[in-house]
Short mmCIF file of C-alpha atoms in Angstrom, two decimals:
data_model
loop_
_atom_site.label_atom_id
_atom_site.label_comp_id
_atom_site.label_asym_id
_atom_site.label_seq_id
_atom_site.Cartn_x
_atom_site.Cartn_y
_atom_site.Cartn_z
CA MET A 1 69.29 13.59 16.89
CA ILE A 2 71.81 10.80 16.46
CA ARG A 3 70.68 9.13 19.74
CA GLN A 4 67.05 9.06 18.71
CA LEU A 5 68.24 7.74 15.30
CA LEU A 6 70.08 4.93 16.96
CA GLU A 7 67.22 4.00 19.33
CA SER A 8 64.56 3.90 16.65
CA ARG A 9 66.45 1.95 14.07
CA ARG A 10 65.03 -1.62 13.62
CA SER A 11 66.08 -4.60 11.46
CA VAL A 12 63.40 -4.92 8.79
CA ARG A 13 62.79 -8.18 7.14
CA ARG A 14 59.39 -7.48 5.39
CA PHE A 15 59.24 -5.00 2.65
CA LYS A 16 56.57 -3.40 0.44
CA ARG A 17 56.75 -4.23 -3.20
CA GLU A 18 57.37 -0.57 -4.46
CA ALA A 19 60.81 0.06 -5.98
CA VAL A 20 63.47 2.16 -4.27
CA PRO A 21 64.46 5.30 -6.23
CA ARG A 22 68.08 5.29 -7.49
CA GLU A 23 68.63 8.63 -5.74
CA ALA A 24 67.66 7.12 -2.38
CA LEU A 25 70.10 4.22 -2.86
CA GLU A 26 72.89 6.69 -3.93
CA ARG A 27 72.27 8.76 -0.82
CA ILE A 28 72.69 5.75 1.51
CA LEU A 29 75.82 4.61 -0.19
CA GLU A 30 77.30 8.02 -0.11
CA ALA A 31 76.80 7.87 3.65
CA ALA A 32 78.47 4.34 3.76
CA ILE A 33 81.59 5.74 2.26
CA LEU A 34 82.04 8.52 4.57
CA ALA A 35 83.03 5.75 7.21
CA PRO A 36 86.51 5.79 8.68
CA SER A 37 89.00 3.13 7.75
CA ALA A 38 92.62 2.13 8.55
CA SER A 39 95.08 4.23 6.65
CA ASN A 40 92.10 5.69 4.87
CA LYS A 41 92.24 2.72 2.42
CA GLN A 42 88.61 2.67 2.02
CA PRO A 43 88.71 -1.08 1.32
CA TRP A 44 85.17 -1.46 0.26
CA ARG A 45 82.93 -2.00 -2.84
CA PHE A 46 79.22 -2.43 -2.95
CA VAL A 47 77.23 -4.61 -5.48
CA VAL A 48 73.78 -3.27 -5.73
CA VAL A 49 71.41 -6.12 -6.90
CA GLU A 50 68.01 -4.98 -8.12
CA GLN A 51 67.28 -7.77 -10.71
CA ARG A 52 64.56 -9.97 -9.14
CA GLU A 53 65.84 -13.03 -10.86
CA ARG A 54 69.23 -12.47 -9.45
CA ILE A 55 67.88 -12.10 -6.02
CA HIS A 56 65.77 -15.30 -6.40
CA GLN A 57 68.89 -17.14 -7.46
CA MET A 58 70.86 -15.89 -4.54
CA ALA A 59 68.11 -17.16 -2.17
CA ALA A 60 67.93 -20.51 -3.86
CA ALA A 61 71.78 -20.95 -3.47
CA VAL A 62 71.24 -20.30 0.28
CA ARG A 63 68.48 -22.76 0.45
CA GLU A 64 70.52 -25.38 -1.18
CA ALA A 65 73.60 -24.77 1.34
CA LEU A 66 71.09 -25.09 4.18
CA GLU A 67 69.83 -28.34 2.72
CA ARG A 68 73.26 -29.75 2.38
CA ILE A 69 74.11 -28.89 6.05
CA ALA A 70 70.62 -30.33 7.27
CA GLU A 71 71.41 -33.63 5.64
CA ARG A 72 74.35 -34.00 7.78
CA LEU A 73 72.86 -33.22 11.10
CA PRO A 74 71.66 -35.37 13.79
CA GLU A 75 67.88 -35.78 13.05
CA ASP A 76 66.85 -34.19 16.44
CA SER A 77 68.65 -30.92 15.41
CA VAL A 78 67.23 -30.46 12.08
CA PRO A 79 63.88 -28.80 13.06
CA ALA A 80 65.83 -26.17 15.08
CA PHE A 81 68.35 -25.82 12.33
CA ARG A 82 65.69 -25.20 9.53
CA ALA A 83 63.76 -22.68 11.71
CA TYR A 84 66.89 -20.69 12.30
CA GLY A 85 67.85 -21.07 8.66
CA ASP A 86 64.48 -19.73 7.47
CA TYR A 87 65.84 -16.21 8.46
CA PHE A 88 68.81 -16.63 6.03
CA THR A 89 66.64 -16.16 3.00
CA ARG A 90 64.46 -13.12 4.18
CA PHE A 91 66.34 -10.89 1.73
CA GLU A 92 64.48 -12.50 -1.05
CA ASP A 93 61.50 -10.28 -0.74
CA ALA A 94 63.51 -7.03 -0.63
CA PRO A 95 63.45 -4.92 -3.82
CA VAL A 96 67.21 -4.21 -3.36
CA VAL A 97 70.04 -6.23 -1.87
CA ILE A 98 73.32 -4.49 -1.27
CA VAL A 99 76.32 -6.49 -0.97
CA PRO A 100 79.27 -4.91 0.72
CA LEU A 101 82.71 -6.33 -0.25
CA PHE A 102 85.98 -5.83 1.34
CA ARG A 103 89.42 -6.53 0.41
CA GLY A 104 92.67 -6.89 2.81
CA PHE A 105 95.42 -4.50 2.12
CA ALA A 106 99.24 -4.53 2.64
CA VAL A 107 100.74 -1.77 4.57
CA LEU A 108 103.38 -3.52 6.62
CA SER A 109 103.21 -7.37 5.69
CA HIS A 110 104.84 -6.66 2.34
CA LEU A 111 107.68 -4.95 4.19
CA VAL A 112 108.85 -8.02 6.30
CA ASP A 113 109.21 -10.92 3.79
CA GLY A 114 112.23 -12.94 4.88
CA PHE A 115 112.88 -10.82 7.99
CA LEU A 116 109.91 -12.12 10.27
CA GLU A 117 109.07 -15.38 11.61
CA ALA A 118 105.99 -17.05 10.04
CA SER A 119 103.75 -16.38 13.12
CA GLY A 120 104.53 -12.69 13.15
CA LYS A 121 104.06 -12.47 9.36
CA GLU A 122 100.61 -14.26 9.72
CA ALA A 123 99.63 -11.88 12.51
CA LEU A 124 100.27 -8.96 10.27
CA ILE A 125 98.38 -10.26 7.36
CA ALA A 126 95.47 -11.07 9.78
CA MET A 127 95.46 -7.57 11.20
CA GLU A 128 95.45 -6.12 7.61
CA ARG A 129 92.51 -8.24 6.63
CA ASP A 130 90.64 -7.63 9.82
CA SER A 131 91.31 -3.82 9.49
CA ALA A 132 89.56 -4.10 5.99
CA LEU A 133 86.58 -5.96 7.40
CA VAL A 134 86.25 -3.57 10.33
CA GLY A 135 86.28 -0.61 8.03
CA THR A 136 83.73 -2.07 5.79
CA SER A 137 81.50 -2.86 8.67
CA LEU A 138 81.65 0.70 9.74
CA ALA A 139 80.41 1.64 6.33
CA VAL A 140 77.59 -0.69 6.75
CA GLY A 141 76.61 0.90 9.94
CA ASN A 142 76.44 4.19 8.17
CA LEU A 143 74.36 2.77 5.44
CA LEU A 144 71.80 1.33 7.96
CA LEU A 145 71.51 4.66 9.84
CA MET A 146 71.19 6.62 6.67
CA ALA A 147 68.56 4.26 5.21
CA HIS A 148 66.52 4.67 8.53
CA ALA A 149 66.90 8.42 8.38
CA THR A 150 65.53 8.41 4.79
CA GLY A 151 62.36 6.31 5.66
CA LEU A 152 63.88 3.12 4.26
CA GLY A 153 63.88 -0.15 6.16
CA ALA A 154 67.02 -2.45 6.07
CA SER A 155 68.62 -5.45 7.63
CA VAL A 156 72.06 -7.01 7.67
CA MET A 157 72.20 -10.60 7.01
CA THR A 158 75.30 -12.81 7.58
CA GLY A 159 73.46 -16.13 7.61
CA PRO A 160 73.54 -16.21 3.66
CA LEU A 161 77.13 -16.44 3.78
CA ILE A 162 76.94 -20.18 4.34
CA ALA A 163 76.40 -20.11 0.44
CA SER A 164 79.34 -17.76 0.02
CA PRO A 165 80.99 -19.77 -2.98
CA ALA A 166 77.84 -19.78 -4.91
CA LEU A 167 77.02 -16.05 -4.02
CA ARG A 168 80.47 -15.05 -5.23
CA GLY A 169 79.77 -16.81 -8.57
CA LEU A 170 76.30 -15.14 -8.98
CA LEU A 171 77.65 -11.70 -8.15
CA ASP A 172 81.00 -12.13 -10.19
CA VAL A 173 83.07 -11.20 -6.98
CA PRO A 174 86.90 -11.33 -7.66
CA SER A 175 88.90 -13.90 -5.66
CA SER A 176 90.68 -11.09 -3.97
CA TRP A 177 87.52 -9.71 -2.32
CA GLY A 178 85.35 -11.11 0.53
CA ILE A 179 81.60 -10.65 1.05
CA VAL A 180 80.78 -9.06 4.43
CA ALA A 181 77.00 -9.60 4.51
CA LEU A 182 73.77 -9.14 2.48
CA VAL A 183 71.90 -5.78 3.22
CA ALA A 184 68.16 -6.03 2.35
CA VAL A 185 66.91 -2.57 1.65
CA GLY A 186 63.30 -1.42 0.81
CA VAL A 187 60.24 0.43 2.09
CA ALA A 188 59.29 -1.33 5.39
CA ASP A 189 56.15 -3.33 5.51
CA GLU A 190 56.55 -3.90 9.39
CA VAL A 191 57.44 -2.04 12.40
CA PRO A 192 59.43 -4.45 14.56
CA PRO A 193 59.48 -3.86 18.33
CA PRO A 194 62.63 -2.80 20.10
CA THR A 195 64.82 -5.80 21.05
CA GLU A 196 66.13 -6.15 24.71
CA ARG A 197 69.75 -4.95 25.20
CA LYS A 198 72.29 -6.29 27.57
CA PRO A 199 72.90 -3.82 30.43
CA LEU A 200 76.04 -1.84 30.28
CA GLY A 201 77.39 -3.63 33.25
CA ARG A 202 77.36 -7.03 31.39
CA VAL A 203 79.33 -5.95 28.46
CA VAL A 204 81.76 -3.27 29.72
CA ARG A 205 85.02 -3.98 31.82
CA TRP A 206 86.88 -1.07 33.34
CA LEU A 207 90.68 -1.41 33.80
#
């Protein structure tokens, strides 16, 4: 069952206009928070954006960020950049955009003030931050699988984070929290073909 779910899931970027019932959204979010996390800190929060105007504002902020970057690129690089950047706003037509947030936590770093060299302290802080990011990413994986299992389409987009400061303002994200990605959710209006996967031998090293 789980293998079939993994193999059949697709990243959906075209959605029908119909609304997603609140019960369905709660079901996939409940699956998300079942994910494991370091020290069981559950370092996640989720902002669920259903307001069309807010979603349009988010897409506009991403377009502005893309334009600022494009203006500074060599002329011959701009067409490819714009073509790739077009994917960054594909969430705009989704009826719902879920924004997973994460916050680093202090389990060890607060115990070593004054006792550890700066590089060691920095490594601890980075580990704690990355642990929160990994845990929240695992939650997003659960969310995607449950969305697929319940007949919804979804896709995770990190490209929009080029406009992270503007998105933080639009979503009222506290300064201590980071945005992991934008997750577009809705009833799929496409059936994307499977994507090619690198063979196991290219991505695994046995020691």
